Short mmCIF file of C-alpha atoms in Angstrom, two decimals:
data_model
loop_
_atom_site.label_atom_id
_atom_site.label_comp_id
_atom_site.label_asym_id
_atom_site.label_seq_id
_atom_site.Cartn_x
_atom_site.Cartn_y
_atom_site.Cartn_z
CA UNK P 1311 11.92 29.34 5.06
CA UNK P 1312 10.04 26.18 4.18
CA UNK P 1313 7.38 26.42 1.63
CA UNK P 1314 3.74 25.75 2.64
CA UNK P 1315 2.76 22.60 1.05
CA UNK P 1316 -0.99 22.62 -0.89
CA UNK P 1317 -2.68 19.14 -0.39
CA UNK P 1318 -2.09 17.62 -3.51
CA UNK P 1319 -6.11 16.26 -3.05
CA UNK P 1320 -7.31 20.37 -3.10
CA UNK P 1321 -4.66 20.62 -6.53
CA UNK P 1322 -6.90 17.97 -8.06
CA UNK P 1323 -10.19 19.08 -6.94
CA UNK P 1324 -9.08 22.72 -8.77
CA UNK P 1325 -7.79 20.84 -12.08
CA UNK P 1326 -11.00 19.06 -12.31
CA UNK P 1327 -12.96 22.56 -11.69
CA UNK P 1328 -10.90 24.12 -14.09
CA UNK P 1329 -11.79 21.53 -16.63
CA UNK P 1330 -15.21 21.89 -15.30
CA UNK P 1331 -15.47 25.49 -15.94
CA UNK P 1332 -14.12 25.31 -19.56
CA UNK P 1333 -16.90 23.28 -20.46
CA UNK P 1334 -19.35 25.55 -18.90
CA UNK P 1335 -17.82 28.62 -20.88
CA UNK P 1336 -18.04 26.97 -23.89
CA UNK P 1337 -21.88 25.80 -22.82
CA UNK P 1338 -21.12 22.25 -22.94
CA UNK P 1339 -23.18 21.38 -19.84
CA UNK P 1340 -23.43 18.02 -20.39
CA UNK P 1341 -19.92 17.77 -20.23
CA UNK P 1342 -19.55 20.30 -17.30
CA UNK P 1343 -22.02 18.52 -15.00
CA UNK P 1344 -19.92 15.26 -13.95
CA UNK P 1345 -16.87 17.12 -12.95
CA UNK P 1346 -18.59 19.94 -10.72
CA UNK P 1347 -20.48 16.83 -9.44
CA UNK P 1348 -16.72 15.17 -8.75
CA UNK P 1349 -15.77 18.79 -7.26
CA UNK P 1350 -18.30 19.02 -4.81
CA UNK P 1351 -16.64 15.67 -3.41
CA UNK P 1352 -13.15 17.19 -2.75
CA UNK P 1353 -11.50 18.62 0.20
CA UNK P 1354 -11.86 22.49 -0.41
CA UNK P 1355 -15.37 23.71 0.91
CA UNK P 1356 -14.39 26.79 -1.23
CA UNK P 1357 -13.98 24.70 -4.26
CA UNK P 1358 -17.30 22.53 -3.52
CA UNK P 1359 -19.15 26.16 -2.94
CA UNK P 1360 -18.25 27.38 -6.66
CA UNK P 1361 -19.32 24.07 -8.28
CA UNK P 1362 -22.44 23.89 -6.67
CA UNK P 1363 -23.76 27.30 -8.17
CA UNK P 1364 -22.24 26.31 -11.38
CA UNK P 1365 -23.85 23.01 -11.28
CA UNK P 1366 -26.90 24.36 -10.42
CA UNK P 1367 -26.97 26.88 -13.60
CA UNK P 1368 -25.30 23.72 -15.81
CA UNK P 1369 -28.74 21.77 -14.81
CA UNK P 1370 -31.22 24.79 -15.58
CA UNK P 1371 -28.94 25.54 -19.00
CA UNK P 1372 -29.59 21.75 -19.80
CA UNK P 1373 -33.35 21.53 -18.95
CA UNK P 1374 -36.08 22.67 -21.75
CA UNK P 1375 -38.53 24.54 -20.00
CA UNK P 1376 -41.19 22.52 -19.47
CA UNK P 1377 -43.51 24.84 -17.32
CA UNK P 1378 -43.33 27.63 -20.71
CA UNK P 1379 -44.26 26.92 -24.04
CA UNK P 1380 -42.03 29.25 -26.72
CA UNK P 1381 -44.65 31.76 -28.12
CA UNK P 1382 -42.65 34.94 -29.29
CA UNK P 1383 -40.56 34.63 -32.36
CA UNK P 1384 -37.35 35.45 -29.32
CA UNK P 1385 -38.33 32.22 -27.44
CA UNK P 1386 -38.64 30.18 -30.62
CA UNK P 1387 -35.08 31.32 -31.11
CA UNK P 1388 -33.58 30.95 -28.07
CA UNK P 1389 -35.35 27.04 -27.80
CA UNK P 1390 -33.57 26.54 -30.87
CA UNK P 1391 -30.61 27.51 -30.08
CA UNK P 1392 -30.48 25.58 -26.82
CA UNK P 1393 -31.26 22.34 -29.26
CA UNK P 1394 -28.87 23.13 -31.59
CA UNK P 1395 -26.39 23.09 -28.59
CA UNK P 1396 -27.53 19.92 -27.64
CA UNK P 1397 -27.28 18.44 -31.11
CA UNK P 1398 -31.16 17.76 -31.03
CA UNK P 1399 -31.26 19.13 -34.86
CA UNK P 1400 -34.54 18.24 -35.73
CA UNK P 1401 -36.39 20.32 -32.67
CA UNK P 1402 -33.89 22.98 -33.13
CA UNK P 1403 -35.39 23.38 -36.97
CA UNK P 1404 -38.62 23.06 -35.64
CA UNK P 1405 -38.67 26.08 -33.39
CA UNK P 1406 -35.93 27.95 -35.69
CA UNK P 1407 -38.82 27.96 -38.66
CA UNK P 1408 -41.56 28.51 -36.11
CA UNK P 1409 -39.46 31.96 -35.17
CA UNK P 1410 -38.82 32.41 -38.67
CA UNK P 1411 -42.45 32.49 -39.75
CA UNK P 1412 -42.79 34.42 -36.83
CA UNK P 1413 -40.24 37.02 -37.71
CA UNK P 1414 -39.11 36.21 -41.36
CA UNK P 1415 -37.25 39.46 -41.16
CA UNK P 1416 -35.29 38.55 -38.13
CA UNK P 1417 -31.62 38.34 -39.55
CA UNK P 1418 -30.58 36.75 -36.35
CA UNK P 1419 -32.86 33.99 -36.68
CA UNK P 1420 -31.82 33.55 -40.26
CA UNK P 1421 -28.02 33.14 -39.50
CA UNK P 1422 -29.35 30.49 -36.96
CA UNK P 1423 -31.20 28.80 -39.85
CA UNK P 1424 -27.99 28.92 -42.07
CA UNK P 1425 -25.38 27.91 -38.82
CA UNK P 1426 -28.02 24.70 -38.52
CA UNK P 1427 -27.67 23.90 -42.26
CA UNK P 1428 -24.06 23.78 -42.01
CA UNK P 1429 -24.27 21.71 -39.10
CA UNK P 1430 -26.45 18.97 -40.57
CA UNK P 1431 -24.40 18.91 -43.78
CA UNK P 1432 -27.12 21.38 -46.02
CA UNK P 1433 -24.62 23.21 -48.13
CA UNK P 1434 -27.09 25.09 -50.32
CA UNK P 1435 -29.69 25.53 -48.10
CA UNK P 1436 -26.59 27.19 -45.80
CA UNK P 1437 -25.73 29.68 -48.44
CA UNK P 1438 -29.18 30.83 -49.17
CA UNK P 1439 -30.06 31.34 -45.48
CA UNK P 1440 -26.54 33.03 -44.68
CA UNK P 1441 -26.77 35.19 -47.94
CA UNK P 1442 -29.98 36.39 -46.61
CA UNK P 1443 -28.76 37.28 -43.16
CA UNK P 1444 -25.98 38.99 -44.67
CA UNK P 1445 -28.63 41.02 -46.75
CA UNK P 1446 -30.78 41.84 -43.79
CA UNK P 1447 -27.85 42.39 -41.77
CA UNK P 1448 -23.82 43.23 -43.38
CA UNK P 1449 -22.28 42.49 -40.28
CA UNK P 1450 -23.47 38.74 -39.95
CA UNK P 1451 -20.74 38.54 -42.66
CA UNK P 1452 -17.99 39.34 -40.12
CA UNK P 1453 -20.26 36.82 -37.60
CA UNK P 1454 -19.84 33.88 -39.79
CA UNK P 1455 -15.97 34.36 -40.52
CA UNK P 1456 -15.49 33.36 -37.42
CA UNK P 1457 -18.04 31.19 -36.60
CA UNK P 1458 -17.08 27.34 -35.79
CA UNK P 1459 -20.66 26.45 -36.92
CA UNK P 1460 -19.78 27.22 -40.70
CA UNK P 1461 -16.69 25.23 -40.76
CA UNK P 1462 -18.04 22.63 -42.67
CA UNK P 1463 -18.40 25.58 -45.81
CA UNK P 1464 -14.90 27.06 -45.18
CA UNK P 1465 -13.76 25.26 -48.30
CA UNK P 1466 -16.66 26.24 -50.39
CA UNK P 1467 -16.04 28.85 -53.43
CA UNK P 1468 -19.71 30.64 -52.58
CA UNK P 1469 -18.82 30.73 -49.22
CA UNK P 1470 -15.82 32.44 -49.63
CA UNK P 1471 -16.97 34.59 -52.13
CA UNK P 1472 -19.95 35.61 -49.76
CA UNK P 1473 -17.84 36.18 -46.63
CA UNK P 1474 -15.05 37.94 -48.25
CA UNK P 1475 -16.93 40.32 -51.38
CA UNK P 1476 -14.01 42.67 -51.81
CA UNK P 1477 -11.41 39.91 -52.96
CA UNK P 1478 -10.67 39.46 -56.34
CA UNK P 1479 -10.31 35.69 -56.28
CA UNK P 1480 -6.60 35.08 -56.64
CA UNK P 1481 -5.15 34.03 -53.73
#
């Protein structure tokens, strides 16, 4: 028996969704947005349906909400957040220390502070803000050994030292 053949026009329209929808999972909209715009243009309807809705969030994940102004110390955070995603560092700060005077005991907010540092090259500033999160909270320790924001400290002595308190320092 012959084996159906799949148009080789739907196989690309999937490989660029697929590439699509690693972007999106990763929340790198900006990225995401061009191929589910490319989708919609293929030959599977099916395809085309599934990139429009995840267009459509891509778009509203992208856009700073204009119509609300962050008040709460949450919506500070999460407005931070969203710039630090976009790499707009300086109105990420902005709203980070308007949470954090908000809610200076808000360990999450903290660790957001700290993950920021890192990513704008702040060493020290890093380790005071993550050493404080830790305090507030013990298990933002197991947060940040994993955490691709805090890369640039993974060669750092004090960072080491904070993440990983029960080794003795030999290797």
């Amino acid at each position: 028996m012959p084996r159906a053949l799949v148009d080789p026009a739907v196989e690309a329209q999937l490989k660029v969704f697929e590439e699509a929808l690693a972007h999106f999972q990763q929340q790198r909209y900006a990225k995401a947005k061009p191929l589910f715009e490319k989708v919609l243009t293929g030959p599977s309807k099916e395809f085309a349906d599934r990139a429009r809705v995840h267009l459509r969030i891509a778009e509203q994940r992208m856009q700073p909400s204009v119509n609300t102004t962050p008040r709460t110390p949450e919506e500070h955070y999460q407005q931070g957040v969203a710039m630090m995603n976009l790499g707009r560092w300086d109105e990420a700060r902005e709203h980070l220390l308007k949470a954090r005077k908000l809610a200076p005991k808000a360990d999450h907010v903290i660790y957001a502070m700290a993950a920021l540092d890192c990513l704008t090259g702040e060493a020290d500033s890093a380790m005071e803000n993550l050493k404080q999160a830790i305090a507030l909270r013990p298990e933002n320790r197991y947060h940040a050994r994993n955490d691709e924001d805090f890369a640039f400290l993974q060669e750092d002595p004090r960072f080491t030292e904070l993440l990983y308190p029960d080794r003795d320092g030999s290797s």
